[in-house]
Short mmCIF file of C-alpha atoms and ligand atoms in Angstrom, two decimals:
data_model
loop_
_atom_site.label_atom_id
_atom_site.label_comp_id
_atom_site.label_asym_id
_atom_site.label_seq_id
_atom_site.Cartn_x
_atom_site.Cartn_y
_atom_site.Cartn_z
CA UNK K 1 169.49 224.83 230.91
CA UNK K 2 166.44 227.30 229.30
CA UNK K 3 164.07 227.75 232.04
CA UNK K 4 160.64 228.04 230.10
CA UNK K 5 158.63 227.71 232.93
CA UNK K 6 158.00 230.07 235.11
CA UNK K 7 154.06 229.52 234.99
CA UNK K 8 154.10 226.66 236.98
CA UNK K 9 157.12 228.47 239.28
CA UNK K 10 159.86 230.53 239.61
CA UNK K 11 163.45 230.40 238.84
CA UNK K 12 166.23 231.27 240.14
CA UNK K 13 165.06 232.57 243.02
CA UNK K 14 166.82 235.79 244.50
CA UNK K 15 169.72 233.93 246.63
CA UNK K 16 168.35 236.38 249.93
CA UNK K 17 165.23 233.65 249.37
CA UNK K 18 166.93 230.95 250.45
CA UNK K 19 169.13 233.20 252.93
CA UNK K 20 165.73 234.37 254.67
CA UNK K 21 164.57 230.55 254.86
CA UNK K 22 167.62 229.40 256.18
CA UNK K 23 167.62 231.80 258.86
CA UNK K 24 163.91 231.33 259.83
CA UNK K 25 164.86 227.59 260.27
CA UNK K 26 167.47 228.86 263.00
CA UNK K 27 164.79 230.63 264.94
CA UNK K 28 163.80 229.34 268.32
CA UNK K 29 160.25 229.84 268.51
CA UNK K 30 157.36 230.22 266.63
CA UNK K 31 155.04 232.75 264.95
CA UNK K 32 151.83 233.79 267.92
CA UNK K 33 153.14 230.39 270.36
CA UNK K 34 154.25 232.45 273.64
CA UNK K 35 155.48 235.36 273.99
CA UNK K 36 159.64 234.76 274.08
CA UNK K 37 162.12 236.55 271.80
CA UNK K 38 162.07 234.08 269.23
CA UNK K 39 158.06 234.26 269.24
CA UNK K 40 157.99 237.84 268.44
CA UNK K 41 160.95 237.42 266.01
CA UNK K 42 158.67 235.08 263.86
CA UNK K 43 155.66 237.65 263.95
CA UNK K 44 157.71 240.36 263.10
CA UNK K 45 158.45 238.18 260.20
CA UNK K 46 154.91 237.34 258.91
CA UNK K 47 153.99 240.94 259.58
CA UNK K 48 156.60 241.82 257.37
CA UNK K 49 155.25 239.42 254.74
CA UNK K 50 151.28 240.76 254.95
CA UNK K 51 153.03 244.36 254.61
CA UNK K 52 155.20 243.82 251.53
CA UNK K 53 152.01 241.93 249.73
CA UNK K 54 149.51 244.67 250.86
CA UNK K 55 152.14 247.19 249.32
CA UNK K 56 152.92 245.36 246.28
CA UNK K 57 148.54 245.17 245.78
CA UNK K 58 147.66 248.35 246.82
CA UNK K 59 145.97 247.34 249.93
CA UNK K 60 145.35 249.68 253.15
CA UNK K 61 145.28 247.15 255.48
CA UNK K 62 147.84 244.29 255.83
CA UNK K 63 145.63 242.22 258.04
CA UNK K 64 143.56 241.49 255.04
CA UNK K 65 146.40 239.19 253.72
CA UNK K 66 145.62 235.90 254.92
CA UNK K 67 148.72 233.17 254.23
CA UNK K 68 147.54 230.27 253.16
CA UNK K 69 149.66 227.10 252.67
CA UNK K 70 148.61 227.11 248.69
CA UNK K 71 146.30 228.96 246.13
CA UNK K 72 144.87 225.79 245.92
CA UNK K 73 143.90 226.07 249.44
CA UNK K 74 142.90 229.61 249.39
CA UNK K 75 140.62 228.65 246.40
CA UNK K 76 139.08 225.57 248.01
CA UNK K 77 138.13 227.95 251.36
CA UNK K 78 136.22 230.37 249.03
CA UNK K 79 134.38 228.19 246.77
CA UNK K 80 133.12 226.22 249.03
CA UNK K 81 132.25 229.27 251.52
CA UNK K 82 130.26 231.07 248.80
CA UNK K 83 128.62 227.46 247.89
CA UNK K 84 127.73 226.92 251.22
CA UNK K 85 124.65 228.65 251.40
CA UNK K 86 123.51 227.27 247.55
CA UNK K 87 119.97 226.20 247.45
CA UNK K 88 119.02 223.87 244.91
CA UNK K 89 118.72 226.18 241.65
CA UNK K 90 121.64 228.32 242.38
CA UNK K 91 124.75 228.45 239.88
CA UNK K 92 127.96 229.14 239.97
CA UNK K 93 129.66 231.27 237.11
CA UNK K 94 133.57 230.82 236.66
CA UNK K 95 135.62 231.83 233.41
CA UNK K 96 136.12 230.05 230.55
CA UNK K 97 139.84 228.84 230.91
CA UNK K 98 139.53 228.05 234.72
CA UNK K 99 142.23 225.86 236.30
CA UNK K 100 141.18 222.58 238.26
CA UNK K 101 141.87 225.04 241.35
CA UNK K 102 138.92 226.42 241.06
CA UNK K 103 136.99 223.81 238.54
CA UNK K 104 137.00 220.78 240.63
CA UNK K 105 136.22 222.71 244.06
CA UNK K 106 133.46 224.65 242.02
CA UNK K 107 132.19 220.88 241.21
CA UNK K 108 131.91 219.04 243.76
CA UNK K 109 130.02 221.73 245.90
CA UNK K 110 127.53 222.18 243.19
CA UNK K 111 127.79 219.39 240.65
CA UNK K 112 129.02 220.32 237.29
CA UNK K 113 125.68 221.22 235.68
CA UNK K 114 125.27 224.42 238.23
CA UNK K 115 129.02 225.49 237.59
CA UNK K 116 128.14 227.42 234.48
CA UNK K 117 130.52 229.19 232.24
CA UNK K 118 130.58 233.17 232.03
CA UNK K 119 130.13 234.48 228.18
CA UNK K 120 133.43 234.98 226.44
CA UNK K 121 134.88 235.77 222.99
CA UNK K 122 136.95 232.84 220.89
CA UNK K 123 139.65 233.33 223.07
CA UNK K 124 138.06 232.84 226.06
CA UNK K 125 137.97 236.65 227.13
CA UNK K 126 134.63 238.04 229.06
CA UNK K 127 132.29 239.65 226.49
CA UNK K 128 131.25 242.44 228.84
CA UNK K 129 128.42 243.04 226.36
CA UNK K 130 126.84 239.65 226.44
CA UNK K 131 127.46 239.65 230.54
CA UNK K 132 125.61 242.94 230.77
CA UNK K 133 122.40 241.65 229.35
CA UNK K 134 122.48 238.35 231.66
CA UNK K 135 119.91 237.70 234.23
CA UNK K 136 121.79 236.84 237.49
CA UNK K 137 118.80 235.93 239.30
CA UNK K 138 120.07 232.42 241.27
CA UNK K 139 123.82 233.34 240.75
CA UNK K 140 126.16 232.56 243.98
CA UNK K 141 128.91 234.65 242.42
CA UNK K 142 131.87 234.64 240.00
CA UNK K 143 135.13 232.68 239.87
CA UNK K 144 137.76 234.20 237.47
CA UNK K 145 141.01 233.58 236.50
CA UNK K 146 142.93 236.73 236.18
CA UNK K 147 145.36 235.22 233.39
CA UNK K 148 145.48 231.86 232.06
CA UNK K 149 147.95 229.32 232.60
CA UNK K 150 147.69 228.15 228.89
CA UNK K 151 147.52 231.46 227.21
CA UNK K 152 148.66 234.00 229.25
CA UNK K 153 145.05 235.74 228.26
CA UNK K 154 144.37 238.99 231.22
CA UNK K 155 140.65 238.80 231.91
CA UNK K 156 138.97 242.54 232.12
CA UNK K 157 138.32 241.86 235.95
CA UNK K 158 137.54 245.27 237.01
CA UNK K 159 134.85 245.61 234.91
CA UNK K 160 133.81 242.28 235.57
CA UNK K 161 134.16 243.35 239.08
CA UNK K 162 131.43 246.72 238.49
CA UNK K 163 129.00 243.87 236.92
CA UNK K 164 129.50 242.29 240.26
CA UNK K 165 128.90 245.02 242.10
CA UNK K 166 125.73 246.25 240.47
CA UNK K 167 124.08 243.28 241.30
CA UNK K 168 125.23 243.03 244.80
CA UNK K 169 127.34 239.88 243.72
CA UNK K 170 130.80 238.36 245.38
CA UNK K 171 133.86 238.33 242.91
CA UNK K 172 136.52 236.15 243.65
CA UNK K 173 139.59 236.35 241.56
CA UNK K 174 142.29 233.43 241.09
CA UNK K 175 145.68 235.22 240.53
CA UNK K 176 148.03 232.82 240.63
CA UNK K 177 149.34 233.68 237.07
CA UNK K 178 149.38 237.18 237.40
CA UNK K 179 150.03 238.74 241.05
CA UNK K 180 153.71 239.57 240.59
CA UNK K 181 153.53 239.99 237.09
CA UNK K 182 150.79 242.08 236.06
CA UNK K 183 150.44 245.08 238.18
CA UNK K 184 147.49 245.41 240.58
CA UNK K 185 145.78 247.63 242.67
CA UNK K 186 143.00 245.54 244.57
CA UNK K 187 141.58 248.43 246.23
CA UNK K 188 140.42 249.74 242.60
CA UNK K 189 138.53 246.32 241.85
CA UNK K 190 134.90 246.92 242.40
CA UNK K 191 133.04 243.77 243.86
CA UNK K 192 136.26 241.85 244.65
CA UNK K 193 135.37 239.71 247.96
CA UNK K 194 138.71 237.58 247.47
CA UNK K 195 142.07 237.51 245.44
CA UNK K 196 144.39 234.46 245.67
CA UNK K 197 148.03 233.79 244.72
CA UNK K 198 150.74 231.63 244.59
CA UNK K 199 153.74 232.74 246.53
CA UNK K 200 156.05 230.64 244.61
CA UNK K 201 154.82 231.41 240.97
CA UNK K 202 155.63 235.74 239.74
CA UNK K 203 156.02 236.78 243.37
CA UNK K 204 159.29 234.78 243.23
CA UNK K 205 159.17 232.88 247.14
CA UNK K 206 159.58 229.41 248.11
CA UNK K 207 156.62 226.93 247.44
CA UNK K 208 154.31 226.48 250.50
CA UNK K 209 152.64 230.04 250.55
CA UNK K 210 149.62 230.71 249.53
CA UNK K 211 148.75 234.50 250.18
CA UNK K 212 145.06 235.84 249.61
CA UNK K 213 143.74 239.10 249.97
CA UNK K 214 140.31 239.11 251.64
CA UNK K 215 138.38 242.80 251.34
CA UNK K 216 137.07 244.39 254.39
CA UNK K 217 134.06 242.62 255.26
CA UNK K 218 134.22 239.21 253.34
CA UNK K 219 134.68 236.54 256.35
CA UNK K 220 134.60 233.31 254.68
CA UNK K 221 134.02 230.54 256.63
CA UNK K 222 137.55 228.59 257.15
CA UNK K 223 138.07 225.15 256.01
CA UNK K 224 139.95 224.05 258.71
CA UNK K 225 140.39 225.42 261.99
CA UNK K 226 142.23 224.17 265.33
CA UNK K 227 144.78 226.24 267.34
CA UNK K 228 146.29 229.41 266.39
CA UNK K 229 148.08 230.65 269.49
CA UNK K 230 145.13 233.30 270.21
CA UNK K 231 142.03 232.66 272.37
CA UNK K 232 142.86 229.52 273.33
CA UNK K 233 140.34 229.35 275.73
CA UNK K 234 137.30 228.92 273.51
CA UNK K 235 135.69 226.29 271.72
CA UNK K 236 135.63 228.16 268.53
CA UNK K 237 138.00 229.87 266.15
CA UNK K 238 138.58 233.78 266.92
CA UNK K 239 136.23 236.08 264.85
CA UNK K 240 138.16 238.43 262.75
CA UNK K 241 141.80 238.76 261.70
CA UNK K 242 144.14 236.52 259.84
CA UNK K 243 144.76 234.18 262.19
CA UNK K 244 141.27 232.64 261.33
CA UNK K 245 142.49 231.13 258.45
CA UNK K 246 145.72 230.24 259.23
CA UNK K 247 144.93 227.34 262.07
CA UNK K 248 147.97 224.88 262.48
CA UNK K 249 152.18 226.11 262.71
CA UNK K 250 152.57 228.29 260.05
CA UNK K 251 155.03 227.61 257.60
CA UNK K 252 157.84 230.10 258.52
CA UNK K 253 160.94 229.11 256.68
CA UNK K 254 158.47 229.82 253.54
CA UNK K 255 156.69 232.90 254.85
CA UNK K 256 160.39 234.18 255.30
CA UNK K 257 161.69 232.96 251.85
CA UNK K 258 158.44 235.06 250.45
CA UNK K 259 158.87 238.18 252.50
CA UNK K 260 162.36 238.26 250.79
CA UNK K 261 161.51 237.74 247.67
CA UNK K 262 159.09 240.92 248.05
CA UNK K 263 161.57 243.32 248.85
CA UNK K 264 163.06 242.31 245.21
CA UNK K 265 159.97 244.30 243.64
CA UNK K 266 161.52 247.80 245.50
CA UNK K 267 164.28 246.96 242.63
CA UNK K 268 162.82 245.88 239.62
CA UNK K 269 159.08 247.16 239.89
CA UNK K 270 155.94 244.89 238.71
CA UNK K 271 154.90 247.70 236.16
CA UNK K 272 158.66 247.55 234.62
CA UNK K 273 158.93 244.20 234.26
CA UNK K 274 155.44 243.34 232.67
CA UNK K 275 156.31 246.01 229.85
CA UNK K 276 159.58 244.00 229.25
CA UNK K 277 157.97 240.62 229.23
CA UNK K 278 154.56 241.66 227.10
CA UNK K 279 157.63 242.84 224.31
CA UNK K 280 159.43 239.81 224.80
CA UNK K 281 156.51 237.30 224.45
CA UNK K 282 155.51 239.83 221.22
CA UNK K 283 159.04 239.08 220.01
CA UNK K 284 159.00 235.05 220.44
CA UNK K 285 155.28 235.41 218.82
CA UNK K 286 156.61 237.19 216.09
CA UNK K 287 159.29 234.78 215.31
CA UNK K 288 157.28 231.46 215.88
CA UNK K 289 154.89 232.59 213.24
CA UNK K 290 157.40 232.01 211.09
CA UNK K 291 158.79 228.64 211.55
CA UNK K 292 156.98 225.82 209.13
CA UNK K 293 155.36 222.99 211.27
CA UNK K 294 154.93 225.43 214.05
CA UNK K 295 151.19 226.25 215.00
CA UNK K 296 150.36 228.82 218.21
CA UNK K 297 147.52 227.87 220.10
CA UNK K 298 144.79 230.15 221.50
CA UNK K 299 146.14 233.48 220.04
CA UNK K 300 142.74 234.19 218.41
CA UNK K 301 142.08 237.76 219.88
CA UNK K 302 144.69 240.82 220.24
CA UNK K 303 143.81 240.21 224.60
CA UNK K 304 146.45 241.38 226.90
CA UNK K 305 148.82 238.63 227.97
CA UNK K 306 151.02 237.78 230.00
CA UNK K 307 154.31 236.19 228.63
CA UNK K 308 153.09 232.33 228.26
CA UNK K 309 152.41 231.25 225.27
CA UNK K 310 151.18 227.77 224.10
CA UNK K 311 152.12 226.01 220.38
CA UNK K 312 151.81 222.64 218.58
CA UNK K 313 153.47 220.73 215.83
CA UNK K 314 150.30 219.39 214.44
CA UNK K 315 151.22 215.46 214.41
CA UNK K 316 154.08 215.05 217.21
CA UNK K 317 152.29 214.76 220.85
CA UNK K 318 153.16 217.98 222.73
CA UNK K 319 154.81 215.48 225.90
CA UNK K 320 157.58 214.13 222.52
CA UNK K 321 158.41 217.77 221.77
CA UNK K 322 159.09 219.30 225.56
CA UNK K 323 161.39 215.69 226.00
CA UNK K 324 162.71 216.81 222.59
CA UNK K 325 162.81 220.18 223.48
CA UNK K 326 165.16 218.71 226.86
CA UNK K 327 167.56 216.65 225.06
CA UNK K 328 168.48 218.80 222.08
CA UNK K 329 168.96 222.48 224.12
CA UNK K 330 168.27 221.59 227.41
CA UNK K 331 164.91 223.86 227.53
CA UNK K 332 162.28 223.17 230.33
CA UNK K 333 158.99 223.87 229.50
CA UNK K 334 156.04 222.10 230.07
CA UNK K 335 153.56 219.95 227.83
CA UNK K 336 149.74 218.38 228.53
CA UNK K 337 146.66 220.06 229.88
CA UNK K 338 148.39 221.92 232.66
CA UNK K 339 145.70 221.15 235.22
CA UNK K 340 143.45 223.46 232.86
CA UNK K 341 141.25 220.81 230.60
CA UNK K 342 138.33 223.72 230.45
CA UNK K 343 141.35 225.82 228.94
CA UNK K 344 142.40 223.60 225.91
CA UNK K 345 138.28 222.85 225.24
CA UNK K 346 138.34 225.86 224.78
CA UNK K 347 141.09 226.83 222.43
CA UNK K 348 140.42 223.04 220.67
CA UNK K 349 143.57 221.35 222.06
CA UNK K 350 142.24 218.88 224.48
CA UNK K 351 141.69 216.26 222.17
CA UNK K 352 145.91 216.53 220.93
CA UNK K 353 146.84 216.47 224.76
CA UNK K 354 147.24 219.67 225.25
CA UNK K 355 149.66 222.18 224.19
CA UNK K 356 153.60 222.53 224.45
CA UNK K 357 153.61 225.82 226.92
CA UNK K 358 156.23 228.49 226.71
CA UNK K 359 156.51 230.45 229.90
CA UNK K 360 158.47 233.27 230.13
CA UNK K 361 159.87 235.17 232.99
CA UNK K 362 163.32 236.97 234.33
CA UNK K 363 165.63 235.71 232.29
CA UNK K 364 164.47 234.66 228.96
CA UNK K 365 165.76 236.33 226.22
CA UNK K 366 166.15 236.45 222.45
CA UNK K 367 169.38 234.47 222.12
CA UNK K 368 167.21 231.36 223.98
CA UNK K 369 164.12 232.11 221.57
CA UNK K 370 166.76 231.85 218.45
CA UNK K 371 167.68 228.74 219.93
CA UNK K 372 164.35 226.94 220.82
CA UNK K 373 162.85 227.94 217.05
CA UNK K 374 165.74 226.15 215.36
CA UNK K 375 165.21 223.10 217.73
CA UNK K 376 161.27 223.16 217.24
CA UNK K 377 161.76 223.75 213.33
CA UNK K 378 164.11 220.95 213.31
CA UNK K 379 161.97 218.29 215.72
CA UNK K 380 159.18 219.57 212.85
CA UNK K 381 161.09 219.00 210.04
CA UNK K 382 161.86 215.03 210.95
CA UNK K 383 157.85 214.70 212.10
CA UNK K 384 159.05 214.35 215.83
CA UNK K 385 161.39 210.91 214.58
CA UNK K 386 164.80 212.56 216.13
C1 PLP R 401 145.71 229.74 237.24
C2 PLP R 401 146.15 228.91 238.40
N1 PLP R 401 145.37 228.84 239.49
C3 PLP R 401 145.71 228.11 240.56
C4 PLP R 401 146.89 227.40 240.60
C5 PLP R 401 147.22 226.58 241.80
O1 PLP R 401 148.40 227.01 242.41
P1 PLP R 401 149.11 226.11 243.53
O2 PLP R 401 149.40 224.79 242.86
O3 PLP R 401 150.34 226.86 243.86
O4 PLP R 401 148.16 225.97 244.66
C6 PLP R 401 147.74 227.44 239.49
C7 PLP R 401 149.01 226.66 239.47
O5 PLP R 401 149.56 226.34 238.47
C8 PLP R 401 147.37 228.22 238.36
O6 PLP R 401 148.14 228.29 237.28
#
């Protein structure tokens, strides 16, 4: 099997993943439910969890990670805190290439005509000049992807982040395709209220964590609350700390299986293995350039990337080439809008389904890129009739 897709999550996981989950699972107690043994076992564990992700971010203060079941959640409890408070002209401005994690939240608090799009180049990259001459008189705040699912495209989101700031607005990054990957210091990001993540994409843990970084003084409103083992007295949920977000049993077997997985990035640091993967992704461009019948998608500007990259045949439905892709080398990767239909708009490849998406990640090579260009030049060659 050629795992090509590591965008929508990882594999293999580092085998202490699994050991850390399995071990959780054998714990008798739970994380802030009593004080026994196996109580303060399991919040020694999600400690140890906030501390490796506030390392691995660059974050003072671990009690700013909140873990969240999903990104998707995380998302949904952000949007709809800073839409809230909308009154009837306000607008919401979110990136060009936004997934449905933030697009269909962003919706149905506002309705899509006050979910406006920030200005971007072809590609779908901020223009920072055209965003420094806009008015943002009734804007809530911004929404951004930090890399696309489709493209890999980075957006500039510190200097996004200083537009923010100078006009006193919240940023809220989605960086489910690049925390892990790309490296990141979240104290440096000016105006940054809120940075989510999947646990089980580039940080390498199971699925079922979704771990957000909240900056010192952004206290969303929660989406859900009920009991989390402290105050349980009152009729309300706790001001301040985690815990405020994280209402229900925690999901330890997967906080474990992630708190593992972070001690891999001691090893093989996030700087390290972005240089390998931006050369690797430059080497698979390189060669797919090349093969006749092959068209890349969305490469329109020389952006920063990270290593997913989306192609076409022109004529053969992207969903027949990834089946083709399966039965002739046994390579995974994934075809369709990949929840992202702003994304294809975009780069013009909604209206052909989508794209056939290449995502790299530990483990690709150049002997598997060898092997998927003869298989794609072939499945070209016969107009998708294998
Ligand atoms: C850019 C982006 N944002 C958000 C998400 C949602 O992540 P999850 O499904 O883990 O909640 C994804 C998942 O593919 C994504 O690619």
């Amino acid at each position: 099997m050629i795992y090509l897709d590591h965008a929508t999550t990882a594999h293999p996981r580092h085998p202490g993943v699994a050991e850390a989950m399995q071990s959780a699972l054998h714990l008798a107690g739970s994380v802030g439910r009593g004080g026994h043994g196996g109580a303060r076992a399991a919040g020694e564990i999600v400690s140890g969890c906030r501390r490796g992700l506030a390392q691995l971010l660059g974050v003072a203060d671990e009690s700013r990670m909140v873990l969240f079941p999903s990104s998707t959640l995380a998302l949904s409890t952000v949007i709809s805190d800073l839409c809230g408070a909308a009154s009837s002209d306000s607008v919401l401005w979110i990136g060009a290439l936004e997934h449905n994690a933030v697009w269909r939240p962003a919706v149905r608090a506002l309705g899509e005509q006050r979910v406006r799009a920030l200005p971007v180049d072809v590609g779908g990259q901020v223009d920072l000049d055209r965003l420094s001459r806009l008015d943002p008189g009734a804007v809530l705040g911004v929404v951004l992807q930090h890399a696309s699912n489709v493209t890999g495209l980075i957006q500039p989101i510190e200097e996004v982040g200083a537009w923010c700031q100078q006009h006193s607005l919240p940023l809220v990054v989605d960086g489910a395709q690049s925390a892990g990957i790309v490296p990141l210091h979240l104290a440096r990001c000016p105006g940054l209220v809120a940075f989510t993540m999947a646990g089980h994409k580039h940080l390498g843990g199971p699925p079922g964590v979704g771990p957000c970084y909240l900056a010192p003084g952004y206290e969303p409103e929660p989406l859900w609350i009920g009991g989390n083992g402290v105050d349980s007295a009152l009729p309300t949920i706790p001001d301040g700390g985690p815990g405020r977000f994280e209402s229900g049993t925690p999901n330890l077997p997967g906080i474990a299986g992630l708190e593992a997985a972070l001690r891999d990035f001691d090893e093989h640091p996030v700087a390290a293995r972005f240089e390998e993967l931006v050369l690797l992704r430059g080497r698979w461009c390189e060669a797919l350039r090349d093969v006749p019948g092959v068209e890349l998608c969305g490469e329109h500007s020389a952006a920063p990337r990270t290593p997913v990259l989306a192609l076409n045949l022109p004529g053969i439905d992207p969903e027949q080439v990834t089946a083709q892709l399966e039965a002739t080398i046994g390579a995974r990767c994934r075809a369709g809008l990949q929840c992202a239909p702003l994304a294809h708009r975009h780069i013009g490849t909604f209206d052909v389904g989508g794209t056939v998406r290449i995502a790299l990640g530990p483990g690709s090579d150049d002997r598997q890129r060898d092997q998927v260009i003869e298989a794609l030049g072939a499945i070209a060659a016969e107009g998708g009739h294998a």
